[in-house]
mmCIF file of C-alpha atoms in Angstrom:
data_model
loop_
_atom_site.group_PDB
_atom_site.id
_atom_site.type_symbol
_atom_site.label_atom_id
_atom_site.label_comp_id
_atom_site.label_asym_id
_atom_site.label_seq_id
_atom_site.Cartn_x
_atom_site.Cartn_y
_atom_site.Cartn_z
ATOM 1 C CA MET A 1 15.375 26.366 -32.476
ATOM 2 C CA SER A 2 12.675 27.666 -30.187
ATOM 3 C CA ARG A 3 12.386 26.271 -26.705
ATOM 4 C CA PRO A 4 8.714 25.844 -25.455
ATOM 5 C CA SER A 5 7.874 28.727 -23.101
ATOM 6 C CA LEU A 6 7.354 27.979 -19.466
ATOM 7 C CA GLN A 7 3.798 28.596 -19.883
ATOM 8 C CA THR A 8 3.471 25.714 -22.415
ATOM 9 C CA VAL A 9 5.545 23.419 -20.028
ATOM 10 C CA GLY A 10 3.389 24.578 -17.055
ATOM 11 C CA GLU A 11 0.103 23.672 -19.173
ATOM 12 C CA ALA A 12 1.628 20.440 -20.341
ATOM 13 C CA ALA A 13 2.504 19.386 -16.831
ATOM 14 C CA PHE A 14 -1.005 20.418 -15.461
ATOM 15 C CA ALA A 15 -2.490 18.198 -18.235
ATOM 16 C CA ARG A 16 -0.512 15.196 -17.077
ATOM 17 C CA CYS A 17 -1.388 15.359 -13.408
ATOM 18 C CA ASP A 18 -4.137 13.563 -11.684
ATOM 19 C CA ARG A 19 -6.655 16.193 -10.470
ATOM 20 C CA VAL A 20 -8.926 16.313 -7.533
ATOM 21 C CA SER A 21 -11.878 18.898 -7.262
ATOM 22 C CA ALA A 22 -10.822 22.438 -6.092
ATOM 23 C CA GLU A 23 -13.634 22.483 -3.749
ATOM 24 C CA LEU A 24 -12.564 19.212 -2.064
ATOM 25 C CA LEU A 25 -9.057 20.695 -1.608
ATOM 26 C CA ALA A 26 -10.231 23.931 -0.241
ATOM 27 C CA LEU A 27 -12.555 22.339 2.178
ATOM 28 C CA THR A 28 -9.899 19.662 3.476
ATOM 29 C CA TYR A 29 -7.413 22.328 3.850
ATOM 30 C CA GLY A 30 -9.913 24.529 5.572
ATOM 31 C CA THR A 31 -10.613 21.827 8.113
ATOM 32 C CA PHE A 32 -7.091 21.123 8.464
ATOM 33 C CA VAL A 33 -6.304 24.780 9.422
ATOM 34 C CA ARG A 34 -9.219 24.932 11.772
ATOM 35 C CA GLN A 35 -8.022 21.754 13.698
ATOM 36 C CA LEU A 36 -4.603 23.305 14.108
ATOM 37 C CA LEU A 37 -6.186 26.542 15.347
ATOM 38 C CA LEU A 38 -7.957 24.245 18.014
ATOM 39 C CA ASP A 39 -4.769 22.397 18.787
ATOM 40 C CA TYR A 40 -2.337 25.302 19.239
ATOM 41 C CA GLU A 41 -3.221 28.381 21.431
ATOM 42 C CA LYS A 42 -1.076 30.826 19.626
ATOM 43 C CA VAL A 43 -1.697 31.793 16.035
ATOM 44 C CA ALA A 44 1.967 32.203 15.651
ATOM 45 C CA ASP A 45 2.343 28.485 16.362
ATOM 46 C CA VAL A 46 -0.210 27.666 13.800
ATOM 47 C CA ASN A 47 1.767 29.617 11.189
ATOM 48 C CA ALA A 48 4.757 27.652 12.108
ATOM 49 C CA GLN A 49 3.059 24.400 12.111
ATOM 50 C CA LEU A 50 1.582 25.141 8.673
ATOM 51 C CA ASP A 51 5.069 26.133 7.439
ATOM 52 C CA ALA A 52 6.603 22.851 8.874
ATOM 53 C CA VAL A 53 3.858 20.677 7.179
ATOM 54 C CA GLY A 54 4.537 22.445 4.000
ATOM 55 C CA CYS A 55 8.216 21.944 4.131
ATOM 56 C CA ASN A 56 7.712 18.198 4.529
ATOM 57 C CA ILE A 57 5.311 18.216 1.548
ATOM 58 C CA GLY A 58 7.895 20.228 -0.437
ATOM 59 C CA VAL A 59 10.726 17.750 -0.037
ATOM 60 C CA ARG A 60 8.504 15.088 -1.551
ATOM 61 C CA LEU A 61 6.602 17.228 -4.074
ATOM 62 C CA VAL A 62 9.648 18.414 -5.718
ATOM 63 C CA GLU A 63 10.276 14.845 -6.946
ATOM 64 C CA ASP A 64 6.792 14.679 -8.401
ATOM 65 C CA PHE A 65 7.347 17.987 -9.965
ATOM 66 C CA LEU A 66 10.689 17.102 -11.625
ATOM 67 C CA ALA A 67 9.394 13.775 -12.814
ATOM 68 C CA LYS A 68 6.250 15.155 -14.368
ATOM 69 C CA SER A 69 7.371 18.519 -15.785
ATOM 70 C CA LYS A 70 10.554 16.972 -17.246
ATOM 71 C CA ILE A 71 12.225 20.269 -16.727
ATOM 72 C CA ALA A 72 16.034 20.609 -16.924
ATOM 73 C CA ALA A 73 18.054 22.255 -14.120
ATOM 74 C CA CYS A 74 17.815 26.006 -13.746
ATOM 75 C CA ASN A 75 20.892 27.929 -14.509
ATOM 76 C CA SER A 76 20.115 30.870 -12.207
ATOM 77 C CA PHE A 77 17.962 32.007 -9.416
ATOM 78 C CA ALA A 78 15.891 34.152 -11.639
ATOM 79 C CA HIS A 79 15.060 31.115 -13.827
ATOM 80 C CA THR A 80 14.066 29.184 -10.778
ATOM 81 C CA ALA A 81 11.780 31.871 -9.872
ATOM 82 C CA ASP A 82 10.151 31.700 -13.187
ATOM 83 C CA VAL A 83 9.712 27.881 -12.928
ATOM 84 C CA ILE A 84 8.099 28.159 -9.699
ATOM 85 C CA ALA A 85 5.608 30.680 -10.870
ATOM 86 C CA LYS A 86 4.783 29.495 -14.253
ATOM 87 C CA VAL A 87 5.333 25.810 -13.956
ATOM 88 C CA ALA A 88 4.897 24.702 -10.376
ATOM 89 C CA PHE A 89 2.039 26.898 -9.546
ATOM 90 C CA LYS A 90 0.257 26.013 -12.731
ATOM 91 C CA MET A 91 0.870 22.285 -12.179
ATOM 92 C CA PHE A 92 -0.221 22.020 -8.375
ATOM 93 C CA LEU A 93 -2.490 25.001 -7.963
ATOM 94 C CA GLY A 94 -3.936 25.530 -11.459
ATOM 95 C CA VAL A 95 -2.983 29.232 -11.423
ATOM 96 C CA THR A 96 0.080 31.099 -12.386
ATOM 97 C CA ALA A 97 1.947 33.543 -10.463
ATOM 98 C CA ASN A 98 4.008 36.725 -11.392
ATOM 99 C CA VAL A 99 7.492 37.277 -10.339
ATOM 100 C CA THR A 100 8.191 40.814 -9.365
ATOM 101 C CA SER A 101 10.047 43.295 -7.082
ATOM 102 C CA TRP A 102 13.373 41.824 -7.378
ATOM 103 C CA SER A 103 15.949 43.074 -4.950
ATOM 104 C CA ALA A 104 19.163 44.865 -5.960
ATOM 105 C CA ASP A 105 21.302 41.831 -5.351
ATOM 106 C CA ARG A 106 18.912 39.570 -7.331
ATOM 107 C CA ASN A 107 18.351 37.274 -4.398
ATOM 108 C CA THR A 108 14.928 38.234 -3.184
ATOM 109 C CA PHE A 109 11.702 38.294 -5.260
ATOM 110 C CA SER A 110 7.917 38.270 -4.755
ATOM 111 C CA LEU A 111 5.351 35.788 -6.159
ATOM 112 C CA LEU A 112 2.209 37.660 -6.695
ATOM 113 C CA PHE A 113 -1.003 35.686 -7.562
ATOM 114 C CA ASP A 114 -4.649 36.604 -7.469
ATOM 115 C CA ASP A 115 -6.459 33.453 -7.299
ATOM 116 C CA ASN A 116 -5.626 31.075 -4.429
ATOM 117 C CA PRO A 117 -7.447 27.848 -4.482
ATOM 118 C CA LEU A 118 -6.673 27.061 -0.996
ATOM 119 C CA ALA A 119 -8.481 30.135 0.258
ATOM 120 C CA GLU A 120 -11.694 29.840 -1.605
ATOM 121 C CA PHE A 121 -14.696 30.109 0.712
ATOM 122 C CA THR A 122 -12.635 31.367 3.579
ATOM 123 C CA GLU A 123 -12.882 34.322 5.969
ATOM 124 C CA LEU A 124 -10.648 34.891 8.690
ATOM 125 C CA PRO A 125 -12.330 34.805 12.095
ATOM 126 C CA GLU A 126 -11.832 38.078 13.996
ATOM 127 C CA GLN A 127 -9.911 36.618 16.934
ATOM 128 C CA CYS A 128 -6.957 35.511 14.706
ATOM 129 C CA PRO A 129 -6.190 38.511 12.477
ATOM 130 C CA ASP A 130 -2.446 37.279 12.354
ATOM 131 C CA LEU A 131 -3.116 34.084 10.862
ATOM 132 C CA TRP A 132 -1.335 33.417 7.371
ATOM 133 C CA TYR A 133 -3.917 31.069 6.306
ATOM 134 C CA SER A 134 -1.946 29.733 3.150
ATOM 135 C CA ASN A 135 1.402 29.618 5.090
ATOM 136 C CA VAL A 136 1.727 25.990 3.875
ATOM 137 C CA LEU A 137 2.805 27.270 0.554
ATOM 138 C CA CYS A 138 5.745 29.135 1.924
ATOM 139 C CA GLY A 139 6.730 25.778 3.475
ATOM 140 C CA VAL A 140 6.443 23.895 0.314
ATOM 141 C CA ILE A 141 8.549 26.461 -1.661
ATOM 142 C CA ARG A 142 11.202 26.302 0.996
ATOM 143 C CA GLY A 143 11.141 22.492 1.334
ATOM 144 C CA ALA A 144 11.383 22.007 -2.438
ATOM 145 C CA LEU A 145 14.190 24.456 -2.967
ATOM 146 C CA GLU A 146 15.982 22.921 -0.140
ATOM 147 C CA MET A 147 16.301 19.620 -1.987
ATOM 148 C CA LEU A 148 17.656 21.539 -4.870
ATOM 149 C CA ASN A 149 20.492 22.785 -2.710
ATOM 150 C CA MET A 150 19.012 26.383 -2.240
ATOM 151 C CA LYS A 151 18.251 27.543 1.251
ATOM 152 C CA VAL A 152 15.671 30.084 1.036
ATOM 153 C CA GLY A 153 13.446 32.122 3.520
ATOM 154 C CA CYS A 154 9.842 32.237 2.498
ATOM 155 C CA THR A 155 7.146 34.481 3.977
ATOM 156 C CA PHE A 156 3.747 35.771 3.127
ATOM 157 C CA VAL A 157 3.472 39.589 3.092
ATOM 158 C CA ARG A 158 0.066 40.092 1.573
ATOM 159 C CA CYS A 159 -3.024 37.853 1.686
ATOM 160 C CA LYS A 160 -6.497 38.684 0.162
ATOM 161 C CA LEU A 161 -7.942 37.222 3.299
ATOM 162 C CA ARG A 162 -6.527 40.056 5.287
ATOM 163 C CA GLY A 163 -7.977 42.558 2.955
ATOM 164 C CA HIS A 164 -4.888 43.199 0.674
ATOM 165 C CA ASP A 165 -5.450 43.548 -2.939
ATOM 166 C CA THR A 166 -3.448 40.332 -3.876
ATOM 167 C CA ASN A 167 -1.580 37.593 -2.395
ATOM 168 C CA GLU A 168 2.239 37.983 -2.258
ATOM 169 C CA ILE A 169 4.837 35.531 -1.009
ATOM 170 C CA ARG A 170 8.414 36.980 -0.512
ATOM 171 C CA VAL A 171 11.221 34.435 -1.314
ATOM 172 C CA SER A 172 14.890 35.216 -0.460
ATOM 173 C CA LEU A 173 17.903 33.125 -1.201
ATOM 174 C CA HIS A 174 20.194 32.490 1.726
ATOM 175 C CA GLU A 175 22.671 30.409 0.342
ATOM 176 C CA LEU A 176 23.474 27.701 -2.066
ATOM 177 C CA LEU A 177 24.365 24.545 -0.382
ATOM 178 C CA ALA A 178 27.541 22.731 -1.484
ATOM 179 C CA GLU A 179 27.335 19.085 -2.452
ATOM 180 C CA GLN A 180 28.751 16.847 0.364
ATOM 181 C CA PRO A 181 31.291 14.296 -0.648
ATOM 182 C CA PRO A 182 30.489 10.818 0.775
ATOM 183 C CA GLN A 183 31.873 10.215 4.292
ATOM 184 C CA ALA A 184 35.137 8.199 4.655
ATOM 185 C CA ASP A 185 35.314 4.993 6.427
ATOM 186 C CA ASP A 186 36.717 5.254 9.923
ATOM 187 C CA MET B 1 21.630 -8.913 -23.665
ATOM 188 C CA ALA B 2 21.009 -8.950 -20.012
ATOM 189 C CA VAL B 3 20.249 -6.758 -16.992
ATOM 190 C CA TYR B 4 22.495 -7.322 -13.816
ATOM 191 C CA CYS B 5 21.535 -4.964 -11.179
ATOM 192 C CA PHE B 6 20.158 -1.818 -10.029
ATOM 193 C CA TYR B 7 21.268 0.698 -7.507
ATOM 194 C CA LEU B 8 19.514 3.862 -6.223
ATOM 195 C CA PHE B 9 21.392 6.297 -4.074
ATOM 196 C CA ASP B 10 20.267 9.542 -2.400
ATOM 197 C CA ARG B 11 22.265 12.717 -2.114
ATOM 198 C CA THR B 12 24.024 11.589 1.124
ATOM 199 C CA GLY B 13 25.263 8.339 -0.584
ATOM 200 C CA THR B 14 22.798 6.000 1.150
ATOM 201 C CA CYS B 15 21.752 3.167 -0.894
ATOM 202 C CA LEU B 16 17.998 3.457 -1.000
ATOM 203 C CA CYS B 17 17.573 0.280 -3.139
ATOM 204 C CA TYR B 18 19.671 -2.549 -4.446
ATOM 205 C CA TYR B 19 18.064 -5.133 -6.670
ATOM 206 C CA GLU B 20 19.772 -7.845 -8.705
ATOM 207 C CA TRP B 21 18.500 -9.950 -11.570
ATOM 208 C CA ASN B 22 21.301 -12.234 -12.941
ATOM 209 C CA ARG B 23 24.393 -11.041 -11.302
ATOM 210 C CA SER B 24 26.634 -14.046 -11.792
ATOM 211 C CA ARG B 25 29.308 -13.325 -9.366
ATOM 212 C CA SER B 26 27.903 -13.024 -5.847
ATOM 213 C CA LEU B 27 28.968 -10.203 -3.682
ATOM 214 C CA GLN B 28 31.260 -10.496 -0.636
ATOM 215 C CA ASP B 29 29.911 -7.534 1.186
ATOM 216 C CA ALA B 30 26.962 -5.644 -0.103
ATOM 217 C CA SER B 31 27.396 -2.584 1.928
ATOM 218 C CA ASP B 32 31.097 -2.395 0.966
ATOM 219 C CA ASP B 33 29.967 -2.813 -2.666
ATOM 220 C CA GLN B 34 27.399 0.005 -2.417
ATOM 221 C CA LYS B 35 29.782 2.472 -0.808
ATOM 222 C CA ASN B 36 32.498 1.826 -3.502
ATOM 223 C CA MET B 37 29.862 2.288 -6.218
ATOM 224 C CA PHE B 38 28.714 5.600 -4.846
ATOM 225 C CA GLY B 39 32.328 6.742 -4.485
ATOM 226 C CA MET B 40 33.274 5.822 -7.824
ATOM 227 C CA LEU B 41 30.199 7.639 -9.442
ATOM 228 C CA PHE B 42 30.713 10.608 -7.313
ATOM 229 C CA ALA B 43 34.317 10.980 -8.327
ATOM 230 C CA LEU B 44 33.584 10.054 -12.028
ATOM 231 C CA ARG B 45 30.718 12.603 -12.319
ATOM 232 C CA ASN B 46 32.540 15.451 -10.656
ATOM 233 C CA PHE B 47 35.819 14.926 -12.774
ATOM 234 C CA SER B 48 33.676 14.577 -15.905
ATOM 235 C CA VAL B 49 32.024 17.754 -15.200
ATOM 236 C CA LYS B 50 35.441 19.311 -14.649
ATOM 237 C CA LEU B 51 36.579 18.304 -18.254
ATOM 238 C CA SER B 52 33.496 19.553 -19.789
ATOM 239 C CA PRO B 53 33.696 22.735 -21.857
ATOM 240 C CA ASP B 54 30.481 23.903 -20.397
ATOM 241 C CA PRO B 55 30.867 23.947 -16.626
ATOM 242 C CA ALA B 56 26.996 23.175 -16.048
ATOM 243 C CA LYS B 57 27.066 19.950 -18.272
ATOM 244 C CA GLY B 58 29.171 16.954 -18.863
ATOM 245 C CA VAL B 59 27.417 14.472 -16.431
ATOM 246 C CA PRO B 60 28.001 10.954 -17.766
ATOM 247 C CA THR B 61 25.214 8.778 -19.006
ATOM 248 C CA PHE B 62 26.979 5.456 -19.341
ATOM 249 C CA PHE B 63 30.169 3.730 -19.763
ATOM 250 C CA VAL B 64 30.957 0.420 -21.539
ATOM 251 C CA THR B 65 33.547 -2.204 -20.679
ATOM 252 C CA ASP B 66 34.135 -5.554 -22.523
ATOM 253 C CA VAL B 67 31.537 -7.263 -20.541
ATOM 254 C CA TYR B 68 29.197 -4.955 -19.116
ATOM 255 C CA ALA B 69 27.717 -1.401 -19.394
ATOM 256 C CA LEU B 70 26.986 0.857 -16.433
ATOM 257 C CA HIS B 71 24.008 3.333 -17.089
ATOM 258 C CA TYR B 72 23.641 6.442 -15.090
ATOM 259 C CA PHE B 73 20.981 8.977 -14.370
ATOM 260 C CA GLU B 74 20.815 11.684 -11.746
ATOM 261 C CA THR B 75 18.079 14.037 -10.690
ATOM 262 C CA PRO B 76 18.564 17.668 -9.477
ATOM 263 C CA THR B 77 17.647 16.562 -6.229
ATOM 264 C CA GLY B 78 20.727 14.315 -5.964
ATOM 265 C CA LEU B 79 19.141 10.980 -6.511
ATOM 266 C CA ARG B 80 21.355 8.631 -8.489
ATOM 267 C CA PHE B 81 19.943 5.801 -10.483
ATOM 268 C CA VAL B 82 22.370 3.013 -11.725
ATOM 269 C CA LEU B 83 21.635 0.251 -13.964
ATOM 270 C CA ILE B 84 24.276 -2.422 -14.950
ATOM 271 C CA THR B 85 23.557 -4.404 -18.142
ATOM 272 C CA SER B 86 25.591 -6.606 -20.502
ATOM 273 C CA HIS B 87 27.948 -4.684 -22.781
ATOM 274 C CA ASP B 88 25.845 -4.884 -25.942
ATOM 275 C CA CYS B 89 23.200 -2.573 -24.316
ATOM 276 C CA GLY B 90 25.845 0.127 -24.385
ATOM 277 C CA SER B 91 24.591 1.861 -27.473
ATOM 278 C CA VAL B 92 20.883 1.579 -26.479
ATOM 279 C CA ASP B 93 19.589 4.594 -24.599
ATOM 280 C CA VAL B 94 19.025 2.874 -21.361
ATOM 281 C CA THR B 95 19.223 6.194 -19.329
ATOM 282 C CA ARG B 96 15.807 7.068 -20.734
ATOM 283 C CA HIS B 97 14.514 4.039 -19.031
ATOM 284 C CA LEU B 98 16.097 5.189 -15.770
ATOM 285 C CA THR B 99 14.105 8.468 -15.943
ATOM 286 C CA ASP B 100 11.003 6.322 -16.522
ATOM 287 C CA ILE B 101 11.990 4.383 -13.276
ATOM 288 C CA TYR B 102 12.286 7.726 -11.585
ATOM 289 C CA ALA B 103 8.999 9.056 -12.666
ATOM 290 C CA GLU B 104 6.868 5.866 -12.707
ATOM 291 C CA VAL B 105 8.344 3.783 -9.891
ATOM 292 C CA TYR B 106 10.256 5.783 -7.304
ATOM 293 C CA VAL B 107 7.823 8.882 -7.329
ATOM 294 C CA GLU B 108 4.611 6.901 -7.540
ATOM 295 C CA TYR B 109 5.573 4.091 -5.097
ATOM 296 C CA ALA B 110 8.058 5.406 -2.790
ATOM 297 C CA ILE B 111 7.654 9.200 -2.707
ATOM 298 C CA LYS B 112 3.753 9.040 -2.581
ATOM 299 C CA ASN B 113 3.869 6.267 -0.036
ATOM 300 C CA PRO B 114 3.060 8.046 3.227
ATOM 301 C CA LEU B 115 4.782 5.463 5.261
ATOM 302 C CA TYR B 116 8.013 5.788 3.522
ATOM 303 C CA VAL B 117 10.557 7.929 5.527
ATOM 304 C CA LYS B 118 12.704 9.969 3.036
ATOM 305 C CA GLY B 119 16.282 8.681 3.083
ATOM 306 C CA SER B 120 15.651 5.339 4.370
ATOM 307 C CA LYS B 121 15.962 2.135 2.579
ATOM 308 C CA ILE B 122 13.024 1.239 0.456
ATOM 309 C CA ASP B 123 11.922 -2.205 1.139
ATOM 310 C CA TYR B 124 8.150 -2.030 0.122
ATOM 311 C CA GLU B 125 7.035 -4.996 -1.788
ATOM 312 C CA LEU B 126 5.001 -3.031 -4.196
ATOM 313 C CA PHE B 127 7.897 -0.818 -5.015
ATOM 314 C CA LEU B 128 10.174 -3.667 -5.496
ATOM 315 C CA SER B 129 7.732 -5.672 -7.693
ATOM 316 C CA LYS B 130 7.006 -2.564 -9.783
ATOM 317 C CA LEU B 131 10.743 -2.053 -10.425
ATOM 318 C CA ASP B 132 11.210 -5.792 -11.092
ATOM 319 C CA SER B 133 8.461 -5.851 -13.674
ATOM 320 C CA TYR B 134 9.418 -2.573 -15.307
ATOM 321 C CA VAL B 135 12.957 -3.862 -15.864
ATOM 322 C CA ARG B 136 11.835 -7.320 -16.986
ATOM 323 C CA SER B 137 9.750 -5.613 -19.693
ATOM 324 C CA LEU B 138 12.797 -3.660 -21.081
ATOM 325 C CA PRO B 139 13.806 -4.755 -24.464
ATOM 326 C CA CYS B 140 17.363 -5.107 -23.127
ATOM 327 C CA PHE B 141 16.460 -7.650 -20.618
#
């Protein structure tokens, strides 16, 4: 019995989704980041805001992801990484990522992707070289995995907008959260 | 065949939605009923997994008594969907319909509703009417 590969699952989920034009997404996101840069003085605050917004998106998006991709529960963190890279990225961004650079304890990995639909038409202005423009993605991954009882840390380490050769997000697993039993009545 | 009622719990045990169709015995105390339901499912599920030869599997999908059947579906995010029907629906795959309720009703009309605060009770008319019409269209209703 052959199980469909994650690529196939990702493409099927992508086909099932409603789509908006990539330009619309890129331009709307660009406007949003721009507004944040006006509202917050420090670039570090903007990065944090993008992460927080992403986290709120992630806790909801994970439900849509599970419902549409019809994927079964992952049995290992490595499997989770592949599902994010091959299915989730494909479904929501239309691109796939590569999982590389596993740490020795198998708790940290990197997601590499060349095409970033969010950053199309974008150039980083000179006055904010420290902006992680697509930091919202980190938040989304963190929020989504939190709903699946995985506490992770998620940061951008390379971004094409900063002149690096590819985009890289580093994801590291901090702990698996235990299921909480219902609270007893007082 | 009949459908009696529907429960939706989140991972903390909060009852996000309770809906009843023809539950003949009325409830004394709805919140008590929901708490007991969640407690029973929590214990049943965890013990059932403990009995299973494969530690990652063994989540119950339904149980049948001489008058009613309880159908159960949980998501990896800890949502628990419960539908109580008459006992003759026991052999019908109602759990599949619960996954549809998750994908087509909960995700579409609660999660994608920007006004809905996650973890709070869902009392939006659109959500409830979609749930109602979905369940009414089931062959086992």
